[in-house]
Short mmCIF file of C-alpha atoms in Angstrom, two decimals:
data_model
loop_
_atom_site.label_atom_id
_atom_site.label_comp_id
_atom_site.label_asym_id
_atom_site.label_seq_id
_atom_site.Cartn_x
_atom_site.Cartn_y
_atom_site.Cartn_z
CA UNK A 1 -122.27 -80.80 126.70
CA UNK A 2 -125.08 -81.12 129.06
CA UNK A 3 -127.86 -83.49 128.75
CA UNK A 4 -130.40 -80.47 128.73
CA UNK A 5 -128.09 -79.70 125.26
CA UNK A 6 -128.27 -83.15 124.40
CA UNK A 7 -131.94 -83.08 123.98
CA UNK A 8 -132.54 -79.77 123.25
CA UNK A 9 -134.54 -79.95 120.07
CA UNK A 10 -136.82 -82.89 121.59
CA UNK A 11 -138.07 -80.27 124.06
CA UNK A 12 -139.21 -77.91 121.04
CA UNK A 13 -142.82 -78.17 120.15
CA UNK A 14 -143.06 -78.62 116.29
CA UNK A 15 -146.69 -78.69 115.63
CA UNK A 16 -148.42 -78.68 112.25
CA UNK A 17 -150.36 -75.47 113.71
CA UNK A 18 -146.71 -73.93 113.56
CA UNK A 19 -146.25 -75.09 109.90
CA UNK A 20 -147.08 -73.23 106.46
CA UNK A 21 -146.58 -75.29 103.04
CA UNK A 22 -146.05 -73.50 99.92
CA UNK A 23 -146.83 -70.17 101.70
CA UNK A 24 -146.77 -66.83 99.66
CA UNK A 25 -144.92 -63.94 100.88
CA UNK A 26 -143.16 -60.93 99.31
CA UNK A 27 -140.46 -59.91 102.10
CA UNK A 28 -138.67 -61.49 104.86
CA UNK A 29 -141.02 -59.30 106.93
CA UNK A 30 -144.17 -60.47 105.68
CA UNK A 31 -143.26 -64.37 106.50
CA UNK A 32 -141.51 -63.64 109.64
CA UNK A 33 -145.02 -61.91 110.73
CA UNK A 34 -147.17 -64.73 109.84
CA UNK A 35 -144.72 -67.34 111.59
CA UNK A 36 -145.06 -64.84 114.82
CA UNK A 37 -148.45 -64.87 114.43
CA UNK A 38 -148.83 -68.62 114.67
CA UNK A 39 -146.55 -69.00 117.37
CA UNK A 40 -148.35 -65.89 119.53
CA UNK A 41 -152.01 -67.15 118.51
CA UNK A 42 -150.88 -70.87 120.06
CA UNK A 43 -149.34 -69.48 123.26
CA UNK A 44 -145.49 -70.03 122.70
CA UNK A 45 -144.54 -66.36 122.80
CA UNK A 46 -145.28 -62.76 123.69
CA UNK A 47 -146.87 -60.22 121.88
CA UNK A 48 -143.63 -58.64 121.63
CA UNK A 49 -141.74 -61.45 119.91
CA UNK A 50 -142.47 -60.73 116.28
CA UNK A 51 -141.42 -57.17 116.43
CA UNK A 52 -138.02 -58.21 118.29
CA UNK A 53 -137.50 -60.74 115.59
CA UNK A 54 -138.14 -58.14 112.90
CA UNK A 55 -135.83 -55.97 114.55
CA UNK A 56 -133.08 -58.39 115.26
CA UNK A 57 -132.97 -59.64 111.77
CA UNK A 58 -132.11 -56.03 110.61
CA UNK A 59 -128.94 -55.94 112.51
CA UNK A 60 -128.23 -59.76 112.65
CA UNK A 61 -129.48 -61.34 109.61
CA UNK A 62 -130.28 -65.17 109.21
CA UNK A 63 -130.27 -66.14 105.75
CA UNK A 64 -128.03 -69.28 104.86
CA UNK A 65 -127.14 -70.74 101.65
CA UNK A 66 -127.28 -74.47 102.26
CA UNK A 67 -126.39 -76.53 98.84
CA UNK A 68 -130.28 -77.60 98.15
CA UNK A 69 -131.75 -74.44 99.21
CA UNK A 70 -131.49 -70.98 100.74
CA UNK A 71 -132.77 -71.04 104.53
CA UNK A 72 -133.43 -68.43 107.16
CA UNK A 73 -133.35 -69.23 110.87
CA UNK A 74 -135.26 -65.91 112.64
CA UNK A 75 -135.03 -66.03 116.39
CA UNK A 76 -134.79 -63.18 118.93
CA UNK A 77 -134.11 -63.05 122.78
CA UNK A 78 -135.33 -65.29 124.82
CA UNK A 79 -137.64 -62.57 127.14
CA UNK A 80 -139.98 -62.75 124.57
CA UNK A 81 -140.54 -66.49 124.41
CA UNK A 82 -143.35 -68.30 126.53
CA UNK A 83 -142.27 -72.01 125.63
CA UNK A 84 -140.11 -73.57 123.16
CA UNK A 85 -141.16 -73.76 119.77
CA UNK A 86 -140.18 -74.15 116.13
CA UNK A 87 -142.28 -72.56 113.31
CA UNK A 88 -141.68 -73.65 109.69
CA UNK A 89 -142.60 -72.18 106.21
CA UNK A 90 -142.02 -73.75 102.80
CA UNK A 91 -142.29 -70.91 100.35
CA UNK A 92 -144.14 -70.95 97.04
CA UNK A 93 -141.28 -69.04 95.52
CA UNK A 94 -138.05 -67.47 97.30
CA UNK A 95 -137.65 -64.30 99.42
CA UNK A 96 -134.40 -62.54 99.33
CA UNK A 97 -132.92 -62.38 102.80
CA UNK A 98 -129.47 -60.86 103.79
CA UNK A 99 -126.77 -63.49 104.58
CA UNK A 100 -125.92 -64.54 108.11
CA UNK A 101 -122.14 -63.89 108.01
CA UNK A 102 -122.21 -61.42 105.22
CA UNK A 103 -125.22 -58.95 105.54
CA UNK A 104 -124.09 -57.22 102.33
CA UNK A 105 -124.71 -60.55 100.29
CA UNK A 106 -128.20 -61.99 99.50
CA UNK A 107 -129.62 -65.48 99.46
CA UNK A 108 -132.93 -66.57 97.98
CA UNK A 109 -134.89 -68.60 100.82
CA UNK A 110 -137.26 -71.22 100.28
CA UNK A 111 -137.43 -72.62 103.70
CA UNK A 112 -137.78 -70.28 106.88
CA UNK A 113 -137.51 -72.06 110.31
CA UNK A 114 -138.13 -69.76 112.90
CA UNK A 115 -136.97 -70.33 116.63
CA UNK A 116 -138.74 -69.53 119.95
CA UNK A 117 -136.05 -70.12 122.46
CA UNK A 118 -136.74 -69.70 125.95
CA UNK A 119 -133.51 -70.35 127.75
CA UNK A 120 -130.58 -67.88 126.74
CA UNK A 121 -127.90 -71.05 127.06
CA UNK A 122 -129.84 -72.58 124.99
CA UNK A 123 -129.89 -70.31 121.78
CA UNK A 124 -126.37 -71.50 120.70
CA UNK A 125 -126.68 -75.17 120.97
CA UNK A 126 -130.36 -74.86 119.02
CA UNK A 127 -128.81 -72.72 116.24
CA UNK A 128 -126.12 -75.02 115.93
CA UNK A 129 -128.43 -78.35 115.54
CA UNK A 130 -130.92 -76.72 113.41
CA UNK A 131 -128.05 -75.70 111.15
CA UNK A 132 -126.53 -79.18 111.07
CA UNK A 133 -130.20 -80.45 109.95
CA UNK A 134 -130.08 -77.73 107.07
CA UNK A 135 -127.04 -78.57 105.99
CA UNK A 136 -128.38 -82.52 105.16
CA UNK A 137 -129.64 -82.49 101.86
CA UNK A 138 -132.05 -85.00 102.41
CA UNK A 139 -133.73 -82.90 105.19
CA UNK A 140 -133.97 -79.92 102.87
CA UNK A 141 -135.22 -81.83 99.76
CA UNK A 142 -137.87 -83.33 101.96
CA UNK A 143 -138.92 -80.24 103.55
CA UNK A 144 -138.90 -78.20 99.96
CA UNK A 145 -140.94 -81.20 98.38
CA UNK A 146 -143.53 -81.49 100.98
CA UNK A 147 -146.90 -80.87 100.01
CA UNK A 148 -148.47 -81.08 103.52
CA UNK A 149 -147.60 -80.02 107.04
CA UNK A 150 -147.46 -83.37 108.09
CA UNK A 151 -144.64 -84.02 105.61
CA UNK A 152 -142.83 -81.15 106.59
CA UNK A 153 -143.32 -82.07 110.49
CA UNK A 154 -142.13 -85.79 109.58
CA UNK A 155 -139.31 -84.53 107.56
CA UNK A 156 -137.81 -82.02 110.52
CA UNK A 157 -138.44 -84.73 113.27
CA UNK A 158 -136.74 -87.35 111.34
CA UNK A 159 -133.50 -85.29 110.78
CA UNK A 160 -133.65 -83.88 114.58
CA UNK A 161 -133.58 -87.74 115.50
CA UNK A 162 -130.98 -88.42 113.17
CA UNK A 163 -128.86 -85.46 114.01
CA UNK A 164 -129.38 -86.20 117.87
CA UNK A 165 -127.56 -89.15 117.60
CA UNK A 166 -124.67 -87.35 115.61
CA UNK A 167 -124.33 -83.88 117.50
CA UNK A 168 -123.83 -83.73 120.98
#
């Protein structure tokens, strides 16, 4: 794997302005719109991004069942992205998403990590690394139990650093 891929997540902006904690939402669409608005308002994505994520989610759902929580990783094509970023929401109550590999199955999602990937060749490496982080029980527990944006950011950054040492 190239050096670019080794530091993929290190190049992504994880800003407290892009984090929602204990957020209320009634549907995948609602939380995707909220996170998309944060990304757009902060200059990371084009105005077409949120609708593109919603359209992609219908065809290629992103829900995953990890041991400690249900998670979703909505994202879309790179042509809707201006700069790389990750928006994160921890949810006040779970939302039902369709499973990534088996869309006929559902998962109760408690954490949503929405990716704004700017380079097509980085989509798979970024997804692989985010999934690796989400399979880490400590990372999920830290994010689920976070009560502030700083705690969510710290948990994510800590596990990105740890993961970068393990996953190439």
